[in-house]
Tab-separated table of C-alpha atoms in Angstrom:
chain	number	residue	atom	x	y	z
A	608	GLY	CA	0.000	0.000	0.000
A	609	GLU	CA	0.857	3.649	-0.080
A	610	SER	CA	3.343	4.943	2.411
A	611	VAL	CA	3.073	8.605	3.173
A	612	GLY	CA	5.367	10.333	5.598
A	613	LEU	CA	5.856	13.846	6.813
A	614	HIS	CA	9.242	15.227	7.706
A	615	LEU	CA	7.972	17.499	10.478
A	616	PRO	CA	5.079	16.439	12.675
A	617	THR	CA	4.803	19.937	14.174
A	618	LEU	CA	5.642	23.358	12.839
A	619	SER	CA	5.431	26.613	14.755
A	620	VAL	CA	5.719	29.935	12.924
A	621	GLN	CA	5.184	33.599	13.619
A	622	GLU	CA	2.238	35.369	12.078
A	623	GLY	CA	3.290	36.873	8.775
A	624	ASP	CA	6.069	34.381	8.135
A	625	ASN	CA	6.001	31.864	5.326
A	626	SER	CA	5.365	28.208	6.206
A	627	ILE	CA	6.632	25.136	4.414
A	628	ILE	CA	5.100	21.737	5.091
A	629	ASN	CA	6.818	18.729	3.565
A	630	CYS	CA	5.555	15.317	2.534
A	631	ALA	CA	7.256	12.193	1.189
A	632	TYR	CA	5.408	9.470	-0.701
A	633	SER	CA	6.340	6.065	-2.039
A	634	ASN	CA	3.897	5.189	-4.843
A	635	SER	CA	5.317	6.592	-8.063
A	636	ALA	CA	2.051	5.712	-9.847
A	637	SER	CA	-0.001	8.332	-7.964
A	638	ASP	CA	-1.739	10.600	-10.443
A	639	TYR	CA	-2.824	13.427	-8.171
A	640	PHE	CA	-1.451	14.779	-4.940
A	641	ILE	CA	-3.827	16.592	-2.656
A	642	TRP	CA	-3.398	18.809	0.365
A	643	TYR	CA	-6.088	18.958	3.021
A	644	LYS	CA	-6.409	21.212	6.059
A	645	GLN	CA	-8.110	20.061	9.241
A	646	GLU	CA	-8.974	22.576	11.916
A	647	SER	CA	-9.557	21.380	15.443
A	648	GLY	CA	-12.905	19.595	15.804
A	649	LYS	CA	-13.736	19.769	12.104
A	650	GLY	CA	-13.535	17.547	9.074
A	651	PRO	CA	-10.690	17.952	6.574
A	652	GLN	CA	-11.024	20.636	3.937
A	653	PHE	CA	-9.595	20.436	0.420
A	654	ILE	CA	-6.927	23.078	-0.199
A	655	ILE	CA	-5.235	22.368	-3.490
A	656	ASP	CA	-4.244	19.555	-5.819
A	657	ILE	CA	-1.370	19.021	-8.218
A	658	ARG	CA	-1.256	16.530	-11.026
A	659	SER	CA	1.747	14.294	-11.493
A	660	ASN	CA	2.679	15.962	-14.810
A	661	MET	CA	3.186	19.305	-13.054
A	662	ASP	CA	5.942	20.421	-10.716
A	663	LYS	CA	4.352	23.568	-9.332
A	664	ARG	CA	0.877	24.883	-8.742
A	665	GLN	CA	-0.201	28.104	-7.075
A	666	GLY	CA	-3.385	29.006	-5.312
A	667	GLN	CA	-4.418	31.801	-3.052
A	668	ARG	CA	-1.437	32.233	-0.679
A	669	VAL	CA	-0.454	28.600	-1.217
A	670	THR	CA	2.027	26.965	-3.555
A	671	VAL	CA	2.530	23.253	-4.076
A	672	LEU	CA	5.853	21.927	-5.327
A	673	LEU	CA	6.178	18.365	-6.581
A	674	ASN	CA	9.501	16.604	-7.071
A	675	LYS	CA	8.811	13.211	-8.574
A	676	THR	CA	12.487	12.319	-8.738
A	677	VAL	CA	12.736	12.150	-4.960
A	678	LYS	CA	9.016	11.544	-4.367
A	679	HIS	CA	8.536	14.655	-2.338
A	680	LEU	CA	6.017	17.451	-2.278
A	681	SER	CA	5.658	20.567	-0.213
A	682	LEU	CA	2.971	23.058	0.655
A	683	GLN	CA	4.084	26.639	1.037
A	684	ILE	CA	1.811	29.110	2.782
A	685	ALA	CA	2.661	32.759	2.316
A	686	ALA	CA	2.131	35.333	5.076
A	687	THR	CA	0.822	32.747	7.508
A	688	GLN	CA	-2.181	33.865	9.548
A	689	PRO	CA	-3.638	32.574	12.831
A	690	GLY	CA	-6.498	31.057	10.818
A	691	ASP	CA	-3.962	28.820	9.105
A	692	SER	CA	-3.369	26.968	12.381
A	693	ALA	CA	-4.474	23.409	11.663
A	694	VAL	CA	-3.249	19.937	10.793
A	695	TYR	CA	-2.214	19.630	7.162
A	696	PHE	CA	-2.385	16.318	5.337
A	697	CYS	CA	-0.918	15.368	2.025
A	698	ALA	CA	-2.833	12.621	0.239
A	699	PRO	CA	-1.621	10.938	-2.951
A	700	THR	CA	-4.341	9.282	-4.982
A	701	GLU	CA	-4.526	5.624	-5.855
A	702	GLY	CA	-6.279	4.119	-8.802
A	703	SER	CA	-8.997	5.378	-11.103
A	704	ASN	CA	-11.386	6.018	-8.232
A	705	TYR	CA	-8.905	8.500	-6.789
A	706	LYS	CA	-8.786	6.802	-3.420
A	707	LEU	CA	-6.776	8.926	-1.062
A	708	THR	CA	-4.034	7.780	1.273
A	709	PHE	CA	-3.624	10.214	4.121
A	710	GLY	CA	-0.392	10.639	6.040
A	711	LYS	CA	-0.348	11.412	9.761
A	712	GLY	CA	-0.372	15.144	9.156
A	713	THR	CA	1.663	18.138	10.272
A	714	LEU	CA	0.356	20.399	13.003
A	715	LEU	CA	0.935	24.028	12.069
A	716	THR	CA	0.732	26.540	14.907
A	717	VAL	CA	0.793	30.232	14.089
A	718	ASN	CA	1.915	32.488	16.916
A	719	PRO	CA	0.527	36.039	16.961
B	226	ASN	CA	-26.808	24.049	0.919
B	227	ALA	CA	-25.680	22.113	4.000
B	228	GLY	CA	-22.924	20.104	2.258
B	229	VAL	CA	-22.268	16.842	4.105
B	230	THR	CA	-24.186	16.194	7.303
B	231	GLN	CA	-23.617	13.427	9.820
B	232	THR	CA	-25.658	12.159	12.726
B	233	PRO	CA	-25.150	11.729	15.574
B	234	LYS	CA	-22.321	14.069	16.577
B	235	PHE	CA	-21.426	12.026	19.644
B	236	GLN	CA	-22.231	8.485	20.725
B	237	VAL	CA	-21.222	6.195	23.563
B	238	LEU	CA	-21.780	2.464	23.142
B	239	LYS	CA	-21.130	-0.551	25.289
B	240	THR	CA	-19.151	-3.417	23.832
B	241	GLY	CA	-21.427	-5.597	21.720
B	242	GLN	CA	-24.039	-2.938	20.998
B	243	SER	CA	-24.892	-1.990	17.455
B	244	MET	CA	-25.537	1.335	15.833
B	245	THR	CA	-25.760	3.065	12.468
B	246	LEU	CA	-24.003	6.293	11.587
B	247	GLN	CA	-25.923	8.376	9.089
B	248	CYS	CA	-24.490	10.561	6.355
B	249	ALA	CA	-26.203	12.687	3.736
B	250	GLN	CA	-24.959	15.101	1.093
B	251	ASP	CA	-26.878	17.658	-0.907
B	252	MET	CA	-24.276	18.386	-3.591
B	253	ASN	CA	-25.498	15.720	-6.031
B	254	HIS	CA	-22.162	13.926	-5.733
B	255	ASN	CA	-21.754	10.449	-7.120
B	256	SER	CA	-19.153	9.107	-4.706
B	257	MET	CA	-19.282	8.817	-0.945
B	258	TYR	CA	-16.773	7.610	1.636
B	259	TRP	CA	-16.462	6.592	5.265
B	260	TYR	CA	-13.207	7.202	7.145
B	261	ARG	CA	-12.071	6.767	10.696
B	262	GLN	CA	-9.497	8.954	12.417
B	263	ASP	CA	-7.692	7.870	15.529
B	264	PRO	CA	-5.742	10.290	17.772
B	265	GLY	CA	-2.627	11.623	16.086
B	266	MET	CA	-3.361	9.654	12.942
B	267	GLY	CA	-4.448	10.403	9.458
B	268	LEU	CA	-7.724	9.203	8.044
B	269	ARG	CA	-8.177	5.580	7.065
B	270	LEU	CA	-10.762	4.579	4.516
B	271	ILE	CA	-13.342	2.084	5.782
B	272	TYR	CA	-15.686	1.775	2.800
B	273	TYR	CA	-16.542	3.821	-0.219
B	274	SER	CA	-19.291	3.986	-2.808
B	275	ALA	CA	-18.126	5.128	-6.226
B	276	SER	CA	-21.707	5.536	-7.395
B	277	GLU	CA	-25.239	4.747	-6.290
B	278	GLY	CA	-25.685	0.989	-6.066
B	279	THR	CA	-22.014	0.123	-5.537
B	280	THR	CA	-19.888	-0.206	-2.422
B	281	ASP	CA	-16.307	-1.344	-1.967
B	282	LYS	CA	-14.016	-2.081	0.940
B	283	GLY	CA	-11.320	0.331	1.900
B	284	GLU	CA	-8.292	-0.136	4.095
B	285	VAL	CA	-10.047	-1.095	7.366
B	286	PRO	CA	-13.490	-2.624	6.622
B	287	ASN	CA	-13.566	-5.341	9.288
B	288	GLY	CA	-16.375	-4.857	11.806
B	289	TYR	CA	-18.349	-2.491	9.584
B	290	ASN	CA	-21.061	-2.644	6.966
B	291	VAL	CA	-22.364	0.091	4.715
B	292	SER	CA	-25.487	0.881	2.750
B	293	ARG	CA	-25.782	3.352	-0.090
B	294	LEU	CA	-29.443	4.055	0.438
B	295	ASN	CA	-29.745	6.437	-2.497
B	296	LYS	CA	-27.570	9.023	-4.178
B	297	ARG	CA	-27.711	11.315	-1.139
B	298	GLU	CA	-27.283	8.905	1.745
B	299	PHE	CA	-24.529	6.518	2.820
B	300	SER	CA	-24.766	4.825	6.206
B	301	LEU	CA	-22.160	2.971	8.252
B	302	ARG	CA	-23.222	0.200	10.613
B	303	LEU	CA	-21.365	-1.335	13.515
B	304	GLU	CA	-23.021	-4.673	14.224
B	305	SER	CA	-21.175	-5.488	17.443
B	306	ALA	CA	-19.128	-2.564	18.693
B	307	ALA	CA	-15.658	-3.145	20.126
B	308	PRO	CA	-13.392	-0.762	22.081
B	309	SER	CA	-11.011	-0.771	19.093
B	310	GLN	CA	-13.727	1.032	17.141
B	311	THR	CA	-13.516	4.054	19.404
B	312	SER	CA	-12.677	6.792	16.931
B	313	VAL	CA	-13.933	9.820	15.066
B	314	TYR	CA	-15.823	8.848	11.933
B	315	PHE	CA	-15.972	11.109	8.910
B	316	CYS	CA	-18.193	10.832	5.910
B	317	ALA	CA	-17.169	12.499	2.643
B	318	SER	CA	-18.463	12.895	-0.870
B	319	SER	CA	-16.969	13.831	-4.217
B	320	ASP	CA	-18.075	14.657	-7.710
B	321	TRP	CA	-17.644	12.412	-10.717
B	322	GLY	CA	-14.119	12.561	-12.109
B	323	ARG	CA	-12.790	14.570	-9.160
B	324	GLY	CA	-12.755	11.888	-6.512
B	325	TYR	CA	-9.708	13.409	-4.911
B	326	GLU	CA	-11.587	16.613	-4.044
B	327	GLN	CA	-13.633	15.272	-1.201
B	328	TYR	CA	-16.015	17.248	0.961
B	329	PHE	CA	-16.120	16.079	4.541
B	330	GLY	CA	-18.812	16.159	7.163
B	331	PRO	CA	-18.206	17.376	10.732
B	332	GLY	CA	-17.598	13.877	12.096
B	333	THR	CA	-19.117	11.549	14.679
B	334	ARG	CA	-17.141	10.955	17.854
B	335	LEU	CA	-17.781	7.384	18.960
B	336	THR	CA	-16.654	5.874	22.238
B	337	VAL	CA	-17.037	2.151	22.915
B	338	THR	CA	-16.652	1.124	26.545
């Protein structure tokens, strides 16, 4: 099965700084890579996806970088805000039904 | 537009009791999913339904059954609850062709004593 790991289980940043959350994966056949955000007491929320034929994708204040050579992706959050405090999961897809494999997540804490 | 709703929000069961977790979505999505999340862990897929009338096992299906009642509703049943099933259960749905963009409900916190 898919093995998904995160380099940093916790990350603490100052408000206004940029945050970088890393994720390693093992299945080179994954077609999409998804980032989800989970705030305390809530269900996960889709943030952004990147397809395997891309190496960079930008959204609103977020950028995803994908390095297929080393099977690594990262989520960069610009000008981190207190509302960004949450657990962030990367989830590669598996198969045509896009089943997701979630890693353990990284807890991002933004200090005011 | 409520999105994905789950009932109940909290439940305490004794070992051996049964219960059904309800999930409904109003986004006309084809696919629905049940996950469990244990403390400090990611989500693990229990069962999913790619479309109305079909269900398939996920990573951790043992001890659970599901019913895709119609396009809107997908229920999860615990026939004989065990302490190992203490967890937070999330239901999710996704649109056709974008199964990776899943919309999650608020979760059901289940404790089995």
